[in-house]
Short mmCIF file of N, CA and C in Angstrom, two decimals:
data_model
loop_
_atom_site.label_atom_id
_atom_site.label_comp_id
_atom_site.label_asym_id
_atom_site.label_seq_id
_atom_site.Cartn_x
_atom_site.Cartn_y
_atom_site.Cartn_z
N MET A 58 -117.51 -77.09 65.62
CA MET A 58 -117.84 -76.79 64.24
C MET A 58 -116.54 -76.68 63.45
N PRO A 59 -116.43 -77.38 62.32
CA PRO A 59 -115.18 -77.34 61.56
C PRO A 59 -114.97 -75.97 60.94
N GLN A 60 -113.72 -75.58 60.90
CA GLN A 60 -113.38 -74.30 60.28
C GLN A 60 -112.99 -74.52 58.83
N ARG A 61 -113.39 -73.58 58.02
CA ARG A 61 -113.01 -73.64 56.60
C ARG A 61 -111.59 -73.16 56.46
N ARG A 62 -110.88 -73.86 55.67
CA ARG A 62 -109.52 -73.42 55.38
C ARG A 62 -109.57 -72.50 54.18
N SER A 63 -108.95 -71.40 54.29
CA SER A 63 -108.92 -70.49 53.14
C SER A 63 -107.82 -70.95 52.20
N ALA A 64 -108.05 -70.70 50.97
CA ALA A 64 -107.05 -71.06 49.95
C ALA A 64 -105.82 -70.20 50.16
N PRO A 65 -104.65 -70.77 49.97
CA PRO A 65 -103.44 -69.96 50.12
C PRO A 65 -103.44 -68.82 49.11
N ALA A 66 -102.90 -67.71 49.54
CA ALA A 66 -102.83 -66.54 48.65
C ALA A 66 -101.99 -66.88 47.43
N GLN A 67 -102.53 -66.59 46.28
CA GLN A 67 -101.83 -66.83 45.02
C GLN A 67 -101.44 -65.49 44.42
N PRO A 68 -100.28 -65.42 43.83
CA PRO A 68 -99.95 -64.16 43.15
C PRO A 68 -100.90 -63.97 41.97
N PRO A 69 -101.30 -62.73 41.70
CA PRO A 69 -102.21 -62.52 40.58
C PRO A 69 -101.58 -62.98 39.28
N ARG A 70 -102.38 -63.65 38.47
CA ARG A 70 -101.87 -64.11 37.17
C ARG A 70 -102.27 -63.11 36.11
N ARG A 71 -101.32 -62.82 35.24
CA ARG A 71 -101.61 -61.93 34.13
C ARG A 71 -102.38 -62.70 33.08
N SER A 72 -103.35 -62.07 32.52
CA SER A 72 -104.08 -62.72 31.43
C SER A 72 -103.18 -62.75 30.20
N ALA A 73 -103.48 -63.65 29.30
CA ALA A 73 -102.70 -63.74 28.06
C ALA A 73 -102.77 -62.42 27.29
N VAL A 74 -103.95 -61.78 27.30
CA VAL A 74 -104.09 -60.51 26.58
C VAL A 74 -103.19 -59.45 27.20
N ASN A 75 -103.18 -59.37 28.54
CA ASN A 75 -102.32 -58.39 29.19
C ASN A 75 -100.86 -58.67 28.89
N ALA A 76 -100.48 -59.94 28.90
CA ALA A 76 -99.09 -60.29 28.63
C ALA A 76 -98.69 -59.89 27.22
N VAL A 77 -99.56 -60.13 26.24
CA VAL A 77 -99.26 -59.75 24.86
C VAL A 77 -99.18 -58.24 24.75
N SER A 78 -100.13 -57.55 25.36
CA SER A 78 -100.15 -56.09 25.31
C SER A 78 -98.87 -55.52 25.91
N GLU A 79 -98.47 -56.06 27.07
CA GLU A 79 -97.25 -55.57 27.71
C GLU A 79 -96.03 -55.88 26.85
N THR A 80 -96.00 -57.05 26.24
CA THR A 80 -94.88 -57.42 25.37
C THR A 80 -94.80 -56.47 24.18
N LEU A 81 -95.93 -56.17 23.57
CA LEU A 81 -95.96 -55.25 22.44
C LEU A 81 -95.47 -53.88 22.88
N GLN A 82 -95.98 -53.40 24.01
CA GLN A 82 -95.57 -52.08 24.49
C GLN A 82 -94.08 -52.04 24.79
N ASP A 83 -93.54 -53.12 25.35
CA ASP A 83 -92.10 -53.16 25.65
C ASP A 83 -91.27 -53.13 24.38
N ALA A 84 -91.79 -53.69 23.30
CA ALA A 84 -91.02 -53.80 22.05
C ALA A 84 -91.07 -52.53 21.22
N LEU A 85 -92.03 -51.66 21.48
CA LEU A 85 -92.20 -50.47 20.65
C LEU A 85 -91.49 -49.27 21.25
N PRO A 86 -90.91 -48.45 20.41
CA PRO A 86 -90.34 -47.21 20.91
C PRO A 86 -91.44 -46.32 21.49
N ASP A 87 -91.12 -45.60 22.57
CA ASP A 87 -92.11 -44.75 23.24
C ASP A 87 -92.77 -43.77 22.28
N HIS A 88 -91.99 -43.25 21.34
CA HIS A 88 -92.57 -42.24 20.45
C HIS A 88 -93.71 -42.80 19.59
N LEU A 89 -93.70 -44.11 19.32
CA LEU A 89 -94.80 -44.70 18.54
C LEU A 89 -96.09 -44.69 19.34
N ASP A 90 -96.01 -45.03 20.63
CA ASP A 90 -97.19 -44.97 21.49
C ASP A 90 -97.75 -43.56 21.52
N GLN A 91 -96.85 -42.61 21.70
CA GLN A 91 -97.27 -41.20 21.79
C GLN A 91 -97.86 -40.72 20.47
N GLN A 92 -97.23 -41.09 19.37
CA GLN A 92 -97.75 -40.69 18.06
C GLN A 92 -99.12 -41.32 17.81
N ALA A 93 -99.26 -42.60 18.12
CA ALA A 93 -100.54 -43.28 17.93
C ALA A 93 -101.63 -42.63 18.78
N GLU A 94 -101.31 -42.31 20.01
CA GLU A 94 -102.29 -41.68 20.90
C GLU A 94 -102.71 -40.32 20.35
N ARG A 95 -101.74 -39.52 19.93
CA ARG A 95 -102.03 -38.19 19.38
C ARG A 95 -102.91 -38.32 18.13
N LEU A 96 -102.58 -39.27 17.25
CA LEU A 96 -103.35 -39.46 16.02
C LEU A 96 -104.77 -39.95 16.30
N MET A 97 -104.92 -40.86 17.23
CA MET A 97 -106.27 -41.36 17.54
C MET A 97 -107.13 -40.27 18.17
N HIS A 98 -106.52 -39.40 18.98
CA HIS A 98 -107.28 -38.27 19.52
C HIS A 98 -107.72 -37.35 18.38
N ARG A 99 -106.84 -37.16 17.40
CA ARG A 99 -107.18 -36.32 16.24
C ARG A 99 -108.30 -36.97 15.43
N VAL A 100 -108.20 -38.28 15.22
CA VAL A 100 -109.25 -39.02 14.52
C VAL A 100 -110.60 -38.80 15.22
N CYS A 101 -110.60 -38.93 16.54
CA CYS A 101 -111.84 -38.75 17.30
C CYS A 101 -112.33 -37.30 17.23
N ASP A 102 -111.41 -36.34 17.32
CA ASP A 102 -111.79 -34.92 17.23
C ASP A 102 -112.46 -34.62 15.90
N LEU A 103 -111.99 -35.27 14.84
CA LEU A 103 -112.55 -35.06 13.50
C LEU A 103 -113.79 -35.93 13.25
N GLU A 104 -114.16 -36.72 14.26
CA GLU A 104 -115.29 -37.64 14.17
C GLU A 104 -115.14 -38.61 13.00
N LEU A 105 -113.92 -39.13 12.85
CA LEU A 105 -113.61 -40.13 11.83
C LEU A 105 -113.39 -41.47 12.51
N THR A 106 -113.35 -42.51 11.71
CA THR A 106 -113.00 -43.84 12.22
C THR A 106 -112.00 -44.49 11.28
N VAL A 107 -111.22 -45.41 11.85
CA VAL A 107 -110.13 -46.08 11.13
C VAL A 107 -110.36 -47.59 11.16
N ALA A 108 -110.00 -48.23 10.06
CA ALA A 108 -109.95 -49.70 9.98
C ALA A 108 -108.55 -50.08 9.48
N THR A 109 -108.14 -51.29 9.78
CA THR A 109 -106.83 -51.77 9.32
C THR A 109 -106.99 -53.10 8.59
N ALA A 110 -106.09 -53.34 7.64
CA ALA A 110 -106.00 -54.62 6.93
C ALA A 110 -104.52 -54.97 6.92
N GLU A 111 -104.14 -55.96 7.71
CA GLU A 111 -102.72 -56.24 7.93
C GLU A 111 -102.35 -57.65 7.51
N SER A 112 -101.18 -57.75 6.91
CA SER A 112 -100.60 -59.04 6.59
C SER A 112 -99.31 -59.19 7.40
N CYS A 113 -98.22 -58.56 6.98
CA CYS A 113 -96.93 -58.77 7.62
C CYS A 113 -96.87 -58.28 9.06
N THR A 114 -97.72 -57.34 9.44
CA THR A 114 -97.71 -56.84 10.82
C THR A 114 -98.66 -57.63 11.72
N GLY A 115 -99.44 -58.51 11.14
CA GLY A 115 -100.24 -59.46 11.91
C GLY A 115 -101.15 -58.87 12.98
N GLY A 116 -101.67 -57.69 12.77
CA GLY A 116 -102.57 -57.08 13.75
C GLY A 116 -101.90 -56.12 14.71
N MET A 117 -100.60 -55.91 14.54
CA MET A 117 -99.88 -55.02 15.45
C MET A 117 -100.39 -53.57 15.38
N LEU A 118 -100.75 -53.10 14.19
CA LEU A 118 -101.26 -51.74 14.07
C LEU A 118 -102.59 -51.62 14.80
N ALA A 119 -103.47 -52.57 14.61
CA ALA A 119 -104.75 -52.56 15.32
C ALA A 119 -104.52 -52.58 16.83
N ALA A 120 -103.59 -53.41 17.28
CA ALA A 120 -103.28 -53.48 18.72
C ALA A 120 -102.76 -52.14 19.23
N LEU A 121 -101.89 -51.51 18.47
CA LEU A 121 -101.32 -50.22 18.87
C LEU A 121 -102.42 -49.16 18.97
N LEU A 122 -103.31 -49.12 17.99
CA LEU A 122 -104.35 -48.10 17.96
C LEU A 122 -105.45 -48.34 18.99
N THR A 123 -105.69 -49.59 19.33
CA THR A 123 -106.75 -49.89 20.30
C THR A 123 -106.26 -49.94 21.73
N ASP A 124 -104.97 -49.81 21.94
CA ASP A 124 -104.42 -49.79 23.29
C ASP A 124 -104.56 -48.41 23.94
N ILE A 125 -105.19 -47.51 23.23
CA ILE A 125 -105.34 -46.13 23.67
C ILE A 125 -106.73 -45.96 24.27
N GLU A 126 -106.79 -45.37 25.45
CA GLU A 126 -108.07 -45.12 26.09
C GLU A 126 -108.95 -44.26 25.19
N GLY A 127 -110.17 -44.68 25.00
CA GLY A 127 -111.11 -43.95 24.15
C GLY A 127 -111.00 -44.30 22.68
N ALA A 128 -110.15 -45.27 22.34
CA ALA A 128 -109.94 -45.62 20.93
C ALA A 128 -111.20 -46.18 20.29
N GLY A 129 -112.11 -46.70 21.09
CA GLY A 129 -113.33 -47.27 20.55
C GLY A 129 -114.15 -46.28 19.74
N HIS A 130 -113.95 -45.00 20.01
CA HIS A 130 -114.66 -43.98 19.26
C HIS A 130 -114.04 -43.75 17.89
N GLY A 131 -112.77 -44.10 17.73
CA GLY A 131 -112.08 -43.82 16.47
C GLY A 131 -111.61 -45.04 15.71
N PHE A 132 -111.62 -46.20 16.36
CA PHE A 132 -111.18 -47.43 15.68
C PHE A 132 -112.40 -48.28 15.38
N GLU A 133 -112.61 -48.59 14.10
CA GLU A 133 -113.81 -49.31 13.69
C GLU A 133 -113.60 -50.83 13.69
N ARG A 134 -112.56 -51.30 13.04
CA ARG A 134 -112.26 -52.73 13.03
C ARG A 134 -110.90 -52.98 12.39
N GLY A 135 -110.40 -54.20 12.62
CA GLY A 135 -109.14 -54.62 12.02
C GLY A 135 -109.28 -55.99 11.38
N PHE A 136 -108.63 -56.14 10.24
CA PHE A 136 -108.59 -57.42 9.54
C PHE A 136 -107.14 -57.90 9.54
N VAL A 137 -106.91 -59.15 9.89
CA VAL A 137 -105.60 -59.75 9.71
C VAL A 137 -105.78 -60.78 8.60
N ALA A 138 -105.17 -60.49 7.46
CA ALA A 138 -105.32 -61.33 6.27
C ALA A 138 -103.93 -61.74 5.80
N TYR A 139 -103.42 -62.80 6.38
CA TYR A 139 -102.06 -63.22 6.11
C TYR A 139 -101.97 -64.04 4.82
N SER A 140 -102.91 -64.94 4.62
CA SER A 140 -102.86 -65.79 3.42
C SER A 140 -103.61 -65.14 2.27
N GLU A 141 -103.34 -65.63 1.06
CA GLU A 141 -104.07 -65.13 -0.10
C GLU A 141 -105.56 -65.44 0.03
N GLN A 142 -105.89 -66.60 0.56
CA GLN A 142 -107.29 -66.98 0.76
C GLN A 142 -107.97 -65.99 1.71
N ALA A 143 -107.30 -65.61 2.78
CA ALA A 143 -107.87 -64.63 3.71
C ALA A 143 -108.05 -63.27 3.04
N LYS A 144 -107.10 -62.89 2.22
CA LYS A 144 -107.22 -61.61 1.51
C LYS A 144 -108.45 -61.61 0.61
N THR A 145 -108.71 -62.75 -0.01
CA THR A 145 -109.88 -62.88 -0.89
C THR A 145 -111.18 -62.91 -0.07
N GLU A 146 -111.21 -63.76 0.96
CA GLU A 146 -112.44 -63.93 1.73
C GLU A 146 -112.78 -62.72 2.60
N LEU A 147 -111.79 -62.17 3.29
CA LEU A 147 -112.06 -61.08 4.22
C LEU A 147 -112.14 -59.71 3.55
N LEU A 148 -111.30 -59.50 2.55
CA LEU A 148 -111.17 -58.16 1.97
C LEU A 148 -111.73 -58.06 0.56
N GLY A 149 -112.16 -59.19 0.00
CA GLY A 149 -112.76 -59.16 -1.33
C GLY A 149 -111.77 -58.94 -2.46
N ILE A 150 -110.50 -59.22 -2.22
CA ILE A 150 -109.51 -59.06 -3.28
C ILE A 150 -109.73 -60.16 -4.32
N GLU A 151 -109.80 -59.75 -5.56
CA GLU A 151 -110.04 -60.70 -6.65
C GLU A 151 -108.86 -61.67 -6.77
N PRO A 152 -109.14 -62.97 -6.89
CA PRO A 152 -108.07 -63.95 -7.06
C PRO A 152 -107.16 -63.62 -8.26
N ASP A 153 -107.74 -63.07 -9.33
CA ASP A 153 -106.93 -62.71 -10.50
C ASP A 153 -105.90 -61.64 -10.16
N LEU A 154 -106.26 -60.70 -9.30
CA LEU A 154 -105.30 -59.66 -8.89
C LEU A 154 -104.12 -60.30 -8.17
N LEU A 155 -104.41 -61.30 -7.34
CA LEU A 155 -103.34 -61.98 -6.61
C LEU A 155 -102.50 -62.85 -7.54
N LYS A 156 -103.11 -63.39 -8.61
CA LYS A 156 -102.35 -64.19 -9.58
C LYS A 156 -101.45 -63.31 -10.44
N GLU A 157 -101.94 -62.12 -10.77
CA GLU A 157 -101.20 -61.22 -11.66
C GLU A 157 -100.13 -60.42 -10.93
N ASN A 158 -100.23 -60.31 -9.63
CA ASN A 158 -99.29 -59.52 -8.84
C ASN A 158 -98.74 -60.37 -7.71
N GLU A 159 -97.57 -60.01 -7.24
CA GLU A 159 -97.03 -60.65 -6.04
C GLU A 159 -97.95 -60.29 -4.88
N ALA A 160 -98.00 -61.14 -3.86
CA ALA A 160 -98.80 -60.83 -2.67
C ALA A 160 -98.27 -59.56 -2.00
N VAL A 161 -96.97 -59.33 -2.15
CA VAL A 161 -96.35 -58.10 -1.64
C VAL A 161 -96.13 -57.19 -2.83
N SER A 162 -97.10 -56.30 -3.05
CA SER A 162 -97.05 -55.39 -4.19
C SER A 162 -97.92 -54.18 -3.90
N GLU A 163 -97.72 -53.15 -4.70
CA GLU A 163 -98.55 -51.95 -4.57
C GLU A 163 -100.02 -52.29 -4.81
N ALA A 164 -100.28 -53.08 -5.85
CA ALA A 164 -101.67 -53.42 -6.19
C ALA A 164 -102.38 -54.12 -5.04
N VAL A 165 -101.70 -55.04 -4.38
CA VAL A 165 -102.32 -55.78 -3.29
C VAL A 165 -102.49 -54.89 -2.06
N ALA A 166 -101.52 -54.05 -1.75
CA ALA A 166 -101.66 -53.13 -0.61
C ALA A 166 -102.85 -52.20 -0.82
N ARG A 167 -102.97 -51.67 -2.03
CA ARG A 167 -104.11 -50.79 -2.34
C ARG A 167 -105.43 -51.56 -2.21
N ALA A 168 -105.46 -52.77 -2.74
CA ALA A 168 -106.68 -53.58 -2.67
C ALA A 168 -107.03 -53.93 -1.22
N MET A 169 -106.03 -54.15 -0.39
CA MET A 169 -106.29 -54.43 1.02
C MET A 169 -106.93 -53.23 1.71
N ALA A 170 -106.36 -52.05 1.51
CA ALA A 170 -106.91 -50.84 2.14
C ALA A 170 -108.32 -50.56 1.62
N GLU A 171 -108.48 -50.66 0.31
CA GLU A 171 -109.79 -50.39 -0.29
C GLU A 171 -110.82 -51.45 0.13
N GLY A 172 -110.38 -52.70 0.26
CA GLY A 172 -111.27 -53.76 0.71
C GLY A 172 -111.71 -53.56 2.15
N ALA A 173 -110.78 -53.13 3.01
CA ALA A 173 -111.14 -52.86 4.41
C ALA A 173 -112.12 -51.70 4.49
N LEU A 174 -111.92 -50.70 3.65
CA LEU A 174 -112.83 -49.56 3.63
C LEU A 174 -114.23 -49.99 3.17
N ALA A 175 -114.27 -50.82 2.14
CA ALA A 175 -115.55 -51.29 1.59
C ALA A 175 -116.29 -52.21 2.56
N ARG A 176 -115.56 -52.94 3.40
CA ARG A 176 -116.18 -53.92 4.29
C ARG A 176 -116.29 -53.43 5.73
N SER A 177 -116.24 -52.13 5.88
CA SER A 177 -116.38 -51.55 7.21
C SER A 177 -117.18 -50.26 7.11
N HIS A 178 -117.38 -49.65 8.24
CA HIS A 178 -118.04 -48.35 8.28
C HIS A 178 -117.01 -47.25 8.53
N ALA A 179 -115.74 -47.59 8.41
CA ALA A 179 -114.65 -46.64 8.68
C ALA A 179 -114.57 -45.59 7.58
N ASP A 180 -113.97 -44.47 7.95
CA ASP A 180 -113.72 -43.39 7.00
C ASP A 180 -112.35 -43.52 6.35
N ILE A 181 -111.42 -44.17 7.06
CA ILE A 181 -110.04 -44.34 6.62
C ILE A 181 -109.65 -45.79 6.86
N ALA A 182 -108.93 -46.39 5.90
CA ALA A 182 -108.43 -47.76 6.10
C ALA A 182 -106.97 -47.82 5.67
N LEU A 183 -106.18 -48.51 6.47
CA LEU A 183 -104.77 -48.71 6.18
C LEU A 183 -104.54 -50.18 5.85
N GLY A 184 -103.77 -50.45 4.79
CA GLY A 184 -103.43 -51.81 4.40
C GLY A 184 -101.93 -51.96 4.33
N VAL A 185 -101.43 -53.13 4.73
CA VAL A 185 -99.98 -53.37 4.70
C VAL A 185 -99.71 -54.83 4.35
N THR A 186 -98.72 -55.01 3.47
CA THR A 186 -98.25 -56.34 3.09
C THR A 186 -96.75 -56.24 2.86
N GLY A 187 -96.03 -57.25 3.29
CA GLY A 187 -94.58 -57.16 3.13
C GLY A 187 -93.87 -58.46 3.45
N PHE A 188 -92.57 -58.44 3.24
CA PHE A 188 -91.69 -59.55 3.58
C PHE A 188 -90.87 -59.12 4.80
N ALA A 189 -91.35 -59.46 5.99
CA ALA A 189 -90.64 -59.08 7.20
C ALA A 189 -89.39 -59.92 7.39
N GLY A 190 -89.41 -61.15 6.92
CA GLY A 190 -88.23 -62.00 6.97
C GLY A 190 -88.47 -63.24 7.81
N PRO A 191 -87.71 -64.26 7.57
CA PRO A 191 -86.89 -64.42 6.36
C PRO A 191 -87.79 -64.51 5.14
N ALA A 192 -87.26 -64.12 4.01
CA ALA A 192 -88.10 -63.96 2.82
C ALA A 192 -87.79 -64.93 1.70
N GLY A 193 -86.94 -65.91 1.91
CA GLY A 193 -86.62 -66.85 0.84
C GLY A 193 -86.00 -66.12 -0.33
N ASP A 194 -86.60 -66.27 -1.50
CA ASP A 194 -86.09 -65.62 -2.71
C ASP A 194 -86.51 -64.16 -2.83
N HIS A 195 -87.33 -63.70 -1.91
CA HIS A 195 -87.86 -62.34 -1.99
C HIS A 195 -86.99 -61.37 -1.20
N GLU A 196 -87.17 -60.10 -1.47
CA GLU A 196 -86.41 -59.05 -0.79
C GLU A 196 -86.92 -58.86 0.64
N GLN A 197 -86.10 -59.26 1.60
CA GLN A 197 -86.48 -59.07 2.99
C GLN A 197 -86.55 -57.57 3.29
N GLY A 198 -87.60 -57.18 3.99
CA GLY A 198 -87.77 -55.77 4.35
C GLY A 198 -88.56 -54.96 3.34
N LEU A 199 -89.00 -55.59 2.24
CA LEU A 199 -89.85 -54.89 1.27
C LEU A 199 -91.27 -54.86 1.83
N VAL A 200 -91.83 -53.66 1.96
CA VAL A 200 -93.18 -53.49 2.51
C VAL A 200 -93.94 -52.49 1.65
N HIS A 201 -95.18 -52.85 1.32
CA HIS A 201 -96.09 -51.95 0.62
C HIS A 201 -97.23 -51.60 1.57
N MET A 202 -97.53 -50.31 1.66
CA MET A 202 -98.60 -49.81 2.52
C MET A 202 -99.52 -48.93 1.69
N ALA A 203 -100.78 -48.91 2.07
CA ALA A 203 -101.75 -48.05 1.38
C ALA A 203 -102.73 -47.50 2.39
N LEU A 204 -103.24 -46.32 2.08
CA LEU A 204 -104.27 -45.69 2.90
C LEU A 204 -105.41 -45.30 1.98
N ALA A 205 -106.59 -45.83 2.26
CA ALA A 205 -107.79 -45.50 1.48
C ALA A 205 -108.70 -44.65 2.35
N ARG A 206 -109.27 -43.65 1.72
CA ARG A 206 -110.17 -42.74 2.43
C ARG A 206 -111.35 -42.43 1.53
N ARG A 207 -112.51 -42.43 2.10
CA ARG A 207 -113.72 -42.18 1.31
C ARG A 207 -113.60 -40.85 0.57
N GLU A 208 -113.96 -40.90 -0.71
CA GLU A 208 -113.98 -39.71 -1.57
C GLU A 208 -112.60 -39.12 -1.84
N ARG A 209 -111.54 -39.91 -1.62
CA ARG A 209 -110.18 -39.43 -1.87
C ARG A 209 -109.39 -40.52 -2.59
N PRO A 210 -108.34 -40.12 -3.32
CA PRO A 210 -107.50 -41.15 -3.95
C PRO A 210 -106.73 -41.96 -2.90
N THR A 211 -106.52 -43.22 -3.19
CA THR A 211 -105.76 -44.09 -2.29
C THR A 211 -104.28 -43.74 -2.36
N MET A 212 -103.67 -43.60 -1.18
CA MET A 212 -102.24 -43.30 -1.08
C MET A 212 -101.46 -44.61 -1.00
N HIS A 213 -100.23 -44.60 -1.52
CA HIS A 213 -99.37 -45.78 -1.47
C HIS A 213 -97.98 -45.37 -0.99
N ARG A 214 -97.34 -46.27 -0.29
CA ARG A 214 -95.96 -46.05 0.15
C ARG A 214 -95.22 -47.38 0.07
N GLU A 215 -94.04 -47.34 -0.51
CA GLU A 215 -93.19 -48.53 -0.63
C GLU A 215 -91.93 -48.29 0.17
N GLU A 216 -91.56 -49.25 0.99
CA GLU A 216 -90.35 -49.14 1.81
C GLU A 216 -89.46 -50.35 1.58
N HIS A 217 -88.17 -50.11 1.62
CA HIS A 217 -87.15 -51.15 1.54
C HIS A 217 -86.33 -51.05 2.82
N PHE A 218 -86.77 -51.72 3.87
CA PHE A 218 -86.12 -51.61 5.18
C PHE A 218 -84.86 -52.46 5.27
N GLY A 219 -84.71 -53.42 4.38
CA GLY A 219 -83.53 -54.28 4.39
C GLY A 219 -83.69 -55.47 5.32
N ALA A 220 -82.64 -56.28 5.38
CA ALA A 220 -82.64 -57.51 6.17
C ALA A 220 -82.29 -57.19 7.62
N ILE A 221 -83.19 -56.49 8.29
CA ILE A 221 -82.93 -56.05 9.67
C ILE A 221 -83.64 -56.93 10.69
N GLY A 222 -84.38 -57.93 10.23
CA GLY A 222 -85.11 -58.84 11.12
C GLY A 222 -86.60 -58.56 11.13
N ARG A 223 -87.36 -59.59 11.48
CA ARG A 223 -88.83 -59.49 11.47
C ARG A 223 -89.35 -58.36 12.36
N GLY A 224 -88.92 -58.36 13.60
CA GLY A 224 -89.41 -57.36 14.54
C GLY A 224 -89.16 -55.94 14.09
N PRO A 225 -87.90 -55.60 13.76
CA PRO A 225 -87.63 -54.24 13.31
C PRO A 225 -88.38 -53.85 12.03
N VAL A 226 -88.55 -54.78 11.09
CA VAL A 226 -89.31 -54.46 9.87
C VAL A 226 -90.76 -54.14 10.25
N ARG A 227 -91.31 -54.90 11.14
CA ARG A 227 -92.70 -54.67 11.55
C ARG A 227 -92.85 -53.35 12.29
N VAL A 228 -91.92 -53.03 13.17
CA VAL A 228 -91.98 -51.76 13.90
C VAL A 228 -91.82 -50.59 12.94
N LYS A 229 -90.88 -50.69 12.00
CA LYS A 229 -90.71 -49.61 11.02
C LYS A 229 -91.96 -49.46 10.14
N SER A 230 -92.63 -50.58 9.87
CA SER A 230 -93.88 -50.52 9.10
C SER A 230 -94.96 -49.78 9.88
N LEU A 231 -95.04 -50.04 11.19
CA LEU A 231 -96.00 -49.32 12.02
C LEU A 231 -95.74 -47.82 11.97
N LYS A 232 -94.47 -47.45 12.10
CA LYS A 232 -94.09 -46.03 12.06
C LYS A 232 -94.51 -45.41 10.73
N ALA A 233 -94.24 -46.10 9.64
CA ALA A 233 -94.59 -45.58 8.31
C ALA A 233 -96.10 -45.43 8.16
N MET A 234 -96.86 -46.40 8.67
CA MET A 234 -98.32 -46.31 8.56
C MET A 234 -98.88 -45.17 9.41
N LEU A 235 -98.29 -44.95 10.58
CA LEU A 235 -98.72 -43.81 11.39
C LEU A 235 -98.42 -42.50 10.68
N GLU A 236 -97.29 -42.44 9.98
CA GLU A 236 -96.95 -41.25 9.20
C GLU A 236 -97.97 -41.03 8.08
N MET A 237 -98.39 -42.11 7.43
CA MET A 237 -99.41 -42.00 6.38
C MET A 237 -100.73 -41.49 6.96
N LEU A 238 -101.10 -42.02 8.12
CA LEU A 238 -102.34 -41.57 8.76
C LEU A 238 -102.24 -40.10 9.12
N GLU A 239 -101.10 -39.71 9.64
CA GLU A 239 -100.90 -38.29 10.00
C GLU A 239 -101.01 -37.40 8.77
N GLN A 240 -100.39 -37.80 7.68
CA GLN A 240 -100.46 -37.04 6.44
C GLN A 240 -101.91 -36.91 5.96
N SER A 241 -102.66 -37.98 6.05
CA SER A 241 -104.06 -37.95 5.63
C SER A 241 -104.88 -37.02 6.52
N LEU A 242 -104.63 -37.06 7.82
CA LEU A 242 -105.39 -36.22 8.75
C LEU A 242 -105.06 -34.74 8.57
N GLU A 243 -103.84 -34.44 8.12
CA GLU A 243 -103.47 -33.05 7.86
C GLU A 243 -104.27 -32.49 6.69
N GLN A 244 -104.75 -33.37 5.83
CA GLN A 244 -105.56 -32.96 4.68
C GLN A 244 -107.05 -33.01 5.00
N ALA A 245 -107.37 -33.09 6.29
CA ALA A 245 -108.76 -33.24 6.74
C ALA A 245 -109.64 -32.25 6.05
#
């Protein structure tokens, strides 16, 4: 009777998702992971949920917040709206607002956060738009962030991180958005 040959042992392959997650974790300072975990536990304790609307960070905030065990109870959804068309289609930002303002502006950041809040069941939404770099004729490192919360005024934060590179601008933006979330939760 012929014997079956077993397939040679193969080293386990990492999935693309695991590879991206590990790469993101390697790139972030440890304190950001810890701060995000602490904040998401607080969000869950308060029985709140969070949504994100990201442009220059390309979903990094959503990835950071959902990499936490149990985050499904506190994270509602994330929107990545890089183009003006995506901002209009996904977040309901009026084309006239985008024509009257730069894509990287306080008005657009506020509209992103408010649009994410309106198009989700979340209690809190964070929006971010910026020039991570290179920025052409625009100021590299200029980032506008907003936090919208039901029944509360929308918060705004403007940062000028400088020409420090795409990665560092994005990481500093994550830190600033976590600080905004923390400030909002303190006013629970």
